[in-house]
GROMACS .gro file of C-alpha atoms in nm:
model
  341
    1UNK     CA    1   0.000   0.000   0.000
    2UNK     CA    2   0.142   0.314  -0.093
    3UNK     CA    3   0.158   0.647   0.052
    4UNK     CA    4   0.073   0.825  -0.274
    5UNK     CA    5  -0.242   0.606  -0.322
    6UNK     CA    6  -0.408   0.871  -0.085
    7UNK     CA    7  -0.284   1.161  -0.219
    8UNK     CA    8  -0.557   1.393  -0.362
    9UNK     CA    9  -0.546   1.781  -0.564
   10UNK     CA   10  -0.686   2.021  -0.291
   11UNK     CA   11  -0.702   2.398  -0.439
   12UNK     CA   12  -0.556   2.616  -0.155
   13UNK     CA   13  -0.846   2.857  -0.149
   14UNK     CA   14  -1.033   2.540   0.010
   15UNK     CA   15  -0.818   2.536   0.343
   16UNK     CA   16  -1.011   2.722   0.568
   17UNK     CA   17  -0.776   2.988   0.735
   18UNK     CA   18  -1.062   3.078   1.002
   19UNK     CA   19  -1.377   2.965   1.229
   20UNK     CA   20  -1.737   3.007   1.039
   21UNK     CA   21  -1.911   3.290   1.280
   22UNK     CA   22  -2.161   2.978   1.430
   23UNK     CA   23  -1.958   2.657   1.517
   24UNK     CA   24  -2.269   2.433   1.413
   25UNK     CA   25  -2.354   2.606   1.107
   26UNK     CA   26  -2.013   2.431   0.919
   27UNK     CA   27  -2.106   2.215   0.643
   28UNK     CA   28  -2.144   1.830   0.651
   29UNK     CA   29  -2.109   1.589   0.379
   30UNK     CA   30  -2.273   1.261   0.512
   31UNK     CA   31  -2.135   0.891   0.362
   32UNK     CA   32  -2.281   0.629   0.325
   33UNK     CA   33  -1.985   0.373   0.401
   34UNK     CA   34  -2.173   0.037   0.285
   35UNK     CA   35  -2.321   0.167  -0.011
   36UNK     CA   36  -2.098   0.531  -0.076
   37UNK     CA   37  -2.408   0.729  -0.110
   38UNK     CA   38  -2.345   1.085  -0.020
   39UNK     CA   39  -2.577   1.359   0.142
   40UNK     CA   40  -2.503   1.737   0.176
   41UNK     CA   41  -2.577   1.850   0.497
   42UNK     CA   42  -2.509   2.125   0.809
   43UNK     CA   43  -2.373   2.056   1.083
   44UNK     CA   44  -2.658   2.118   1.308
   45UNK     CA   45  -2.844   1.804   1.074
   46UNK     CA   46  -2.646   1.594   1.257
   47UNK     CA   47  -2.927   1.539   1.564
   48UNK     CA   48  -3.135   1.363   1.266
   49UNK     CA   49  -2.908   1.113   1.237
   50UNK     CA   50  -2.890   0.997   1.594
   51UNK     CA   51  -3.090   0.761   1.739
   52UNK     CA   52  -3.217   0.716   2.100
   53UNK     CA   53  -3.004   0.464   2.265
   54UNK     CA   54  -2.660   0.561   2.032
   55UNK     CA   55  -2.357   0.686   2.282
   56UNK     CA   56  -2.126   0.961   2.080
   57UNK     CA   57  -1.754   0.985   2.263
   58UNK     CA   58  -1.608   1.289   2.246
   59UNK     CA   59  -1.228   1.387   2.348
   60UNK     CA   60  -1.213   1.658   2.618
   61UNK     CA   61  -0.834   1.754   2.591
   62UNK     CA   62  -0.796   2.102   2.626
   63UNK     CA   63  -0.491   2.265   2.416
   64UNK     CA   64  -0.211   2.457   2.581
   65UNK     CA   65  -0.061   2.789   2.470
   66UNK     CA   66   0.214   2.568   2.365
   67UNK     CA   67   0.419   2.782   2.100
   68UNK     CA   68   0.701   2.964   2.281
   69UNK     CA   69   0.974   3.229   2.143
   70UNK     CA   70   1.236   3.241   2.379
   71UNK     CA   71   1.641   3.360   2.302
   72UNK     CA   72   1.943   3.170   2.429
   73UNK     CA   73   2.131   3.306   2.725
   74UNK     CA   74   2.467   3.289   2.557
   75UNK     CA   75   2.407   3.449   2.227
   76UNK     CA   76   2.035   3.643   2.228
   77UNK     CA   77   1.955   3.425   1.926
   78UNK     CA   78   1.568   3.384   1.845
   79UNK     CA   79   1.408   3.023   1.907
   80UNK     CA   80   1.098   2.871   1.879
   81UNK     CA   81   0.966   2.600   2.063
   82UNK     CA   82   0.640   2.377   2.036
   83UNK     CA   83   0.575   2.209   2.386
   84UNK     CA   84   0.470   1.828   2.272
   85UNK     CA   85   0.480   1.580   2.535
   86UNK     CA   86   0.508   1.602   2.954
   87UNK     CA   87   0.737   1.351   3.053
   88UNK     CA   88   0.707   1.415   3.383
   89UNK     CA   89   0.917   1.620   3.687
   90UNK     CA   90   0.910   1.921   3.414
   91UNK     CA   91   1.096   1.735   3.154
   92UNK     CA   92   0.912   1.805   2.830
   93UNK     CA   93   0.968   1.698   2.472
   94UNK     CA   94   0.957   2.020   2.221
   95UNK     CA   95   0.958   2.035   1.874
   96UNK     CA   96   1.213   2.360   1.830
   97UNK     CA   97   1.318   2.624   1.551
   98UNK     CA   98   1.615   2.610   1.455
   99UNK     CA   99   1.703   2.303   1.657
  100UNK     CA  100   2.043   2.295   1.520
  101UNK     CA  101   2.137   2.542   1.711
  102UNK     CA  102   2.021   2.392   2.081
  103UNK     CA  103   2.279   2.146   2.242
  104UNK     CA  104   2.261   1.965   2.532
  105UNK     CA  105   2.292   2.229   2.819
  106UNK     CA  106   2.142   2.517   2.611
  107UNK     CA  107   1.949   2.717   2.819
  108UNK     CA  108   1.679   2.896   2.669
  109UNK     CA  109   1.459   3.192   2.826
  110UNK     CA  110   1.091   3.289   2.758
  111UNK     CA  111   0.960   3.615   2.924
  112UNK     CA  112   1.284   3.762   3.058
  113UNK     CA  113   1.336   3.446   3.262
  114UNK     CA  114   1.003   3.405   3.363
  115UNK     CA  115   1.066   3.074   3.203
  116UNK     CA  116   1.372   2.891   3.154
  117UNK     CA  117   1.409   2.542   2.955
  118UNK     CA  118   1.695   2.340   2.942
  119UNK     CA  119   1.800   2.166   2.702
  120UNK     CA  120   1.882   1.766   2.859
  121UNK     CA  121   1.849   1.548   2.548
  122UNK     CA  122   1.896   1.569   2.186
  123UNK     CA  123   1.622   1.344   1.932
  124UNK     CA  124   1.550   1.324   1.581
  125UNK     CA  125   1.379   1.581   1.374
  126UNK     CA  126   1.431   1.837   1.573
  127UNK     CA  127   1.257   1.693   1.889
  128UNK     CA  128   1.471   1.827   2.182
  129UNK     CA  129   1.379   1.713   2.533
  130UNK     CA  130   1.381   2.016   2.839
  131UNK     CA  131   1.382   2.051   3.188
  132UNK     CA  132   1.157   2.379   3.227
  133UNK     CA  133   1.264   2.599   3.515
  134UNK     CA  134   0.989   2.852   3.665
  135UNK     CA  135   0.828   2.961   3.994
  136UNK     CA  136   0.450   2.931   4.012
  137UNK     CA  137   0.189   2.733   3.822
  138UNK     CA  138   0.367   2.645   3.470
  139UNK     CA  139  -0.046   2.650   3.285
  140UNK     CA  140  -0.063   3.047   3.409
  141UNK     CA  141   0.312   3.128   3.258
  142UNK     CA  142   0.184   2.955   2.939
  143UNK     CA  143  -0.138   3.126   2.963
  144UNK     CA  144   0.083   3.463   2.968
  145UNK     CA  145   0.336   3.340   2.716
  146UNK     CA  146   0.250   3.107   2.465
  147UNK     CA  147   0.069   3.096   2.136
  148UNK     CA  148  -0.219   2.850   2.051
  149UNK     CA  149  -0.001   2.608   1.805
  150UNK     CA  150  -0.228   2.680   1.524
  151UNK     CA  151  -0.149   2.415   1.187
  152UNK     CA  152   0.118   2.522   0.994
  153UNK     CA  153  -0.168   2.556   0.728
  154UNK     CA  154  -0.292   2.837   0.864
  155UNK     CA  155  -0.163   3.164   0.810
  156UNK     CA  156  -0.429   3.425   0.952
  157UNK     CA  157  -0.408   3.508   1.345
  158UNK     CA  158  -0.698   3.377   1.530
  159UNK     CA  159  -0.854   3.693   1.705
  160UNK     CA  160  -1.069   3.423   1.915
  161UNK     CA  161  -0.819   3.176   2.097
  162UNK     CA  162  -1.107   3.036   2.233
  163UNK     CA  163  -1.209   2.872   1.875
  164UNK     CA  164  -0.911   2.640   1.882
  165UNK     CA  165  -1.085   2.494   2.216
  166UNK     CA  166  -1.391   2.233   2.184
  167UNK     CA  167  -1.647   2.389   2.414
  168UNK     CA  168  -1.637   2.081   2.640
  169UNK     CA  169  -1.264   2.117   2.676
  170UNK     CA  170  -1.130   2.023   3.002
  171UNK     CA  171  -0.764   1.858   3.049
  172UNK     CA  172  -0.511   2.023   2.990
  173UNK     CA  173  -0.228   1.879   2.773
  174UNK     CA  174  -0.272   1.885   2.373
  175UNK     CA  175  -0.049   2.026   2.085
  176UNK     CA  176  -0.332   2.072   1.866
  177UNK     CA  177  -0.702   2.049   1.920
  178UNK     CA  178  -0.936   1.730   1.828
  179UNK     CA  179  -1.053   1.951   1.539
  180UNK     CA  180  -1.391   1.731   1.529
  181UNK     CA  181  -1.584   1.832   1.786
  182UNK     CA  182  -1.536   2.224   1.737
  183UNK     CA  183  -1.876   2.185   1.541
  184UNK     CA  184  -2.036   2.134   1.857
  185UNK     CA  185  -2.227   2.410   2.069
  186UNK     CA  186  -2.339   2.345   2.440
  187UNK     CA  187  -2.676   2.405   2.288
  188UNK     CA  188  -2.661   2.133   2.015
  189UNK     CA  189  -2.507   1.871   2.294
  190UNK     CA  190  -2.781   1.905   2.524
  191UNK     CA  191  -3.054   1.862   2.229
  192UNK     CA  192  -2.894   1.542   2.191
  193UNK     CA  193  -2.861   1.411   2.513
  194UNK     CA  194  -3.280   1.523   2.532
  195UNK     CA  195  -3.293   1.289   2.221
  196UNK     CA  196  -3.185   0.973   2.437
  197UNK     CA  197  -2.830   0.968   2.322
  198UNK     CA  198  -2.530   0.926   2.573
  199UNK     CA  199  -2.281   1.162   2.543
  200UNK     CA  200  -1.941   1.019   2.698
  201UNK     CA  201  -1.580   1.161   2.688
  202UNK     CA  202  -1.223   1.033   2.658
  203UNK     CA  203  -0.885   1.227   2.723
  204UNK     CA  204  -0.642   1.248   2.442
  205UNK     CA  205  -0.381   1.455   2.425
  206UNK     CA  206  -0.261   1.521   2.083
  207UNK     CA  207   0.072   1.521   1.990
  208UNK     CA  208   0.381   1.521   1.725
  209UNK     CA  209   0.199   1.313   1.492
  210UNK     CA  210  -0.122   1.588   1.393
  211UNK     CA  211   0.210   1.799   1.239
  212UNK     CA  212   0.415   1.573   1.092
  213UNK     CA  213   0.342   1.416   0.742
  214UNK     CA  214   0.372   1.064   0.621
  215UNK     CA  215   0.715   1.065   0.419
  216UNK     CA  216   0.767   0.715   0.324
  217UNK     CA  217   0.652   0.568   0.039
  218UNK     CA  218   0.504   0.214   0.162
  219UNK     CA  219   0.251   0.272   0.424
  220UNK     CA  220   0.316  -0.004   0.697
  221UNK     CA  221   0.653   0.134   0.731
  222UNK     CA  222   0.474   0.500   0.896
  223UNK     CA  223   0.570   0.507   1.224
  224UNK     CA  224   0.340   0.663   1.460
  225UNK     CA  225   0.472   0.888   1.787
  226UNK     CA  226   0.276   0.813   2.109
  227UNK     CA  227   0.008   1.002   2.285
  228UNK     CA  228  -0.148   0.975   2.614
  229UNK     CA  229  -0.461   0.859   2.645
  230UNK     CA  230  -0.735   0.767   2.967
  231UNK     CA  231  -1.092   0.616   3.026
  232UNK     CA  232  -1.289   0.623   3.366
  233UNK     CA  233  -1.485   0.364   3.458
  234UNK     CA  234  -1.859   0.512   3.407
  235UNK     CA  235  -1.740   0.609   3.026
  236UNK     CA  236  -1.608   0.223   3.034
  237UNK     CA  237  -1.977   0.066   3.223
  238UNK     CA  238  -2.172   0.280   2.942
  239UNK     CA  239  -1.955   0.174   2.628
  240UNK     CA  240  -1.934  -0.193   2.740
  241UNK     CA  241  -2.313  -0.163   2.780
  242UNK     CA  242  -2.392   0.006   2.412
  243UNK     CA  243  -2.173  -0.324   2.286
  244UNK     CA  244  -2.365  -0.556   2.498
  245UNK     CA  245  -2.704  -0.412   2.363
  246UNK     CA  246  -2.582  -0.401   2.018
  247UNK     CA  247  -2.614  -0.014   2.016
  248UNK     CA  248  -2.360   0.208   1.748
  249UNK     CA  249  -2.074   0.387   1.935
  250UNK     CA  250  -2.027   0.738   1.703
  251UNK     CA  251  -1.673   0.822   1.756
  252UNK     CA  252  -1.618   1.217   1.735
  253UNK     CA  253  -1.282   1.263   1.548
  254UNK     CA  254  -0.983   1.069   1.486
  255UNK     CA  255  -0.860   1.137   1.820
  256UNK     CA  256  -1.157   0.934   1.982
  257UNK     CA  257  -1.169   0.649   1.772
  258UNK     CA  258  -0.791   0.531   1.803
  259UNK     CA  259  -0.785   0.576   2.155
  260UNK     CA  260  -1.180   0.323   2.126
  261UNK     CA  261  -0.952   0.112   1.937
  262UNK     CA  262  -0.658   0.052   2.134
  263UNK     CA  263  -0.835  -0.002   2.453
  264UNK     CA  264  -1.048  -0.268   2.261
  265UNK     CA  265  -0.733  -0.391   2.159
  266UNK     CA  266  -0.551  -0.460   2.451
  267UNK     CA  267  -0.848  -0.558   2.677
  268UNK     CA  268  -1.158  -0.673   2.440
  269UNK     CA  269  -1.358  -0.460   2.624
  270UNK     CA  270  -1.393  -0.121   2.732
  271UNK     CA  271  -1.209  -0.036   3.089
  272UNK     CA  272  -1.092   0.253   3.347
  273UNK     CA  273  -0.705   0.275   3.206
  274UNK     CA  274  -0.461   0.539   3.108
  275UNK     CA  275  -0.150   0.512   2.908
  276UNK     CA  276   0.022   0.577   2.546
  277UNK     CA  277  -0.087   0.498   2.211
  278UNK     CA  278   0.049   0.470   1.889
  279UNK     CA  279  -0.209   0.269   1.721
  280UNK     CA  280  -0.217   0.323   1.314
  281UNK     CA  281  -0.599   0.250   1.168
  282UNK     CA  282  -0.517   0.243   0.797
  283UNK     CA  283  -0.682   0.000   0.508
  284UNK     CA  284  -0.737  -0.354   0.595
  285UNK     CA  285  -0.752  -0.267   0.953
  286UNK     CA  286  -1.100  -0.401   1.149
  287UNK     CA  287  -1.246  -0.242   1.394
  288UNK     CA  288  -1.381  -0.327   1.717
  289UNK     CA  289  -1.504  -0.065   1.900
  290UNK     CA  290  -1.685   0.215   1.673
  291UNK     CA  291  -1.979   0.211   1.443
  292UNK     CA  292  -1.968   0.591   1.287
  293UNK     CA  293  -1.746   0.850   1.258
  294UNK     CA  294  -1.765   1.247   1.279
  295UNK     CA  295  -1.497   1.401   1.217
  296UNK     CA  296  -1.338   1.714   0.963
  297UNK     CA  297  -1.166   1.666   0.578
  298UNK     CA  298  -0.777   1.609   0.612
  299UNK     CA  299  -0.478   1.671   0.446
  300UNK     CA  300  -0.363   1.443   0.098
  301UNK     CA  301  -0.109   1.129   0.197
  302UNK     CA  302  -0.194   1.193   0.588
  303UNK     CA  303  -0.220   0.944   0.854
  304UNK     CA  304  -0.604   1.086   0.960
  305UNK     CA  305  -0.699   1.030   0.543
  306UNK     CA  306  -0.563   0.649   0.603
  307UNK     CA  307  -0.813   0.603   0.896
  308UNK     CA  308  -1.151   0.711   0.752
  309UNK     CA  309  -1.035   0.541   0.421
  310UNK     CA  310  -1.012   0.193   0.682
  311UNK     CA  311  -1.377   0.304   0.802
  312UNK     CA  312  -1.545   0.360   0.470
  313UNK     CA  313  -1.285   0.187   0.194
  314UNK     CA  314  -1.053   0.436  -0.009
  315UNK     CA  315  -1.259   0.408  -0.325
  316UNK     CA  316  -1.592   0.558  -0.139
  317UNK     CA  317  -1.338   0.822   0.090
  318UNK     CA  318  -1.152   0.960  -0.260
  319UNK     CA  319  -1.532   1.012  -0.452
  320UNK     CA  320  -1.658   1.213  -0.138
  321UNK     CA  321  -1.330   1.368  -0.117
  322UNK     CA  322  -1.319   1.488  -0.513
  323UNK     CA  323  -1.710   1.550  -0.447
  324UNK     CA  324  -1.627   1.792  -0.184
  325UNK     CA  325  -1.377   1.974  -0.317
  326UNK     CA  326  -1.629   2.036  -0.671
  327UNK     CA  327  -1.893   2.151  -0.374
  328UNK     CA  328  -1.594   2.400  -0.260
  329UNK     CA  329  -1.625   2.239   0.088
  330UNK     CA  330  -1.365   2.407   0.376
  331UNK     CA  331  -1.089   2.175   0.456
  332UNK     CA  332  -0.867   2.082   0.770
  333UNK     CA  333  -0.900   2.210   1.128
  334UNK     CA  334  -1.133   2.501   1.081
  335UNK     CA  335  -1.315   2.393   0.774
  336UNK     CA  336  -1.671   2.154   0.728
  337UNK     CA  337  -1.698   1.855   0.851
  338UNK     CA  338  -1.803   1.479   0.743
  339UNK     CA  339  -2.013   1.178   0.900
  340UNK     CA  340  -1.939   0.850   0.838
  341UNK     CA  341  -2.219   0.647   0.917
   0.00000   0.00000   0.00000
């Protein structure tokens, strides 16, 4: 399977460089994914097709203001660091600009010292790992220092930081948002708990892999970079439930579904647990835990592409993709979105 089997033409005016004014009012192209059939939709539509007794999982990460420009102590130069992954004890893993530059023992300053990071271990592609050295409560520096890490796509400031947040966000840790569920309004979730539907949530925090593109040319060889995921034990009770009365689980983004799938992986069922994943849902991959799929349009030869193509076969994913794109669609983290029932 190759990489460039799920590359597509995507005219740039199509990549949406900001929010619509009314999250829910996004489009959404509906597929069919046994029979390819495709309906043109909003996103508000999707209450009509959700049926009492369904449970939609959504991923409650919250993003940090995890882009940082700091200078080095010894020379003044200009860096840029992306805060990626808590290792723990305030060791974090960064993706930095221009890492050449950073050695082991760097020290790097954000704020006029406010923060410090040093630099403790040296990784590929320009991953460099930090011991961050503050006073205080490290989320209210950020909040006074960093940047939401908007896609590299996206080239208009976002005069709303709150847009980049899922209005159900609640744990703090992600690189980039679960770009799904930013279609949803409080309003619009409690219609559809009214309806019968359980809503449940999942934590994961998203990581290295949303930025980095697939660059090698046979598809099994794509290695993935971990992310840390948790259930609780109610979300666990009501999943294992929905299976057990043959109910759909409607997975809300990419996010949601591999962390569905890697807990119905390990355990064949769903239970309380927290740990990494680097799971990779691409063609000829079954699942085992989801029925449907919301979730936005995604970039050619991506990792995200590979996953709905598993869901609903490449052949039916490329036609709604090319129909999309002739219905000038948005694409990628602000644009419409697209259920795969």
């Amino acid at each position: 399977m190759k990489t460039d089997d799920f590359d597509f033409e995507l005219p740039e005016e199509l990549i949406a460089q900001t929010p619509i004014e009314h999250r829910d009012e996004s489009r959404m192209l509906v597929l069919d994914k046994q029979t390819g059939n495709i309906e043109h939709k909003h996103f508000s539509d999707i209450i009509d097709y959700l049926e009492e007794g369904d449970t939609l999982v959504l991923n409650d990460t919250k993003v940090m203001p995890a882009r940082l420009y700091g200078v080095k102590e010894d020379t003044d130069a200009h860096v840029e660091v992306l805060m990626l992954k808590d290792l723990g004890d305030n060791n974090w893993e960064c993706l930095t600009k221009p890492a050449k530059r950073i050695k082991e023992g760097t020290i790097i300053s954000f704020g006029e010292g406010l923060l410090k990071a040093e630099c403790t271990e040296i990784k590929e592609e320009g991953i460099r790992v930090f011991k961050l050295i503050y006073d205080g409560i490290l989320y209210e520096i950020l909040d006074k220092l960093g940047e939401m890490p908007l896609p590299p796509y996206i080239h208009e400031k976002l005069e709303d930081k709150d847009r980049y947040q899922t209005v159900y966000a609640k744990v703090i840790g992600s690189a980039a948002a679960p770009t799904a569920g930013l279609h949803f309004t409080k309003e619009l979730l409690k219609k559809i708990e009214d309806k019968g539907i359980n809503v449940e949530y999942i934590t994961l925090h998203v990581g290295l892999g949303t930025f980095r593109p697939v660059n090698v040319e046979d598809v099994t060889k794509h290695k993935m970079h971990s992310e840390f995921y948790q259930m609780s034990k109610e979300t666990a009770e009501v999943l294992n439930k929905a299976k057990q009365d043959g109910r759909r689980i409607i997975s809300v983004g990419t996010t949601s579904t591999r962390t569905l799938e890697t807990i119905m992986n390990l355990y064949g069922e769903f239970r309380e647990c927290s740990g990494w994943t680097d799971i990779f849902i691409y063609p000829g991959y079954e699942f085992k835990a989801i029925n449907a799929l919301i979730t936005n349009f995604h970039l050619p030869k991506s990792t995200l592409v590979m996953l709905v193509s598993a869901l609903a076969s490449k052949e039916y994913i490329m036609k709604a993709y090319n129909e999309a794109i002739k219905e000038k669609y948005r694409f990628f983290s602000f644009g419409d979105s697209m259920f795969i029932k």
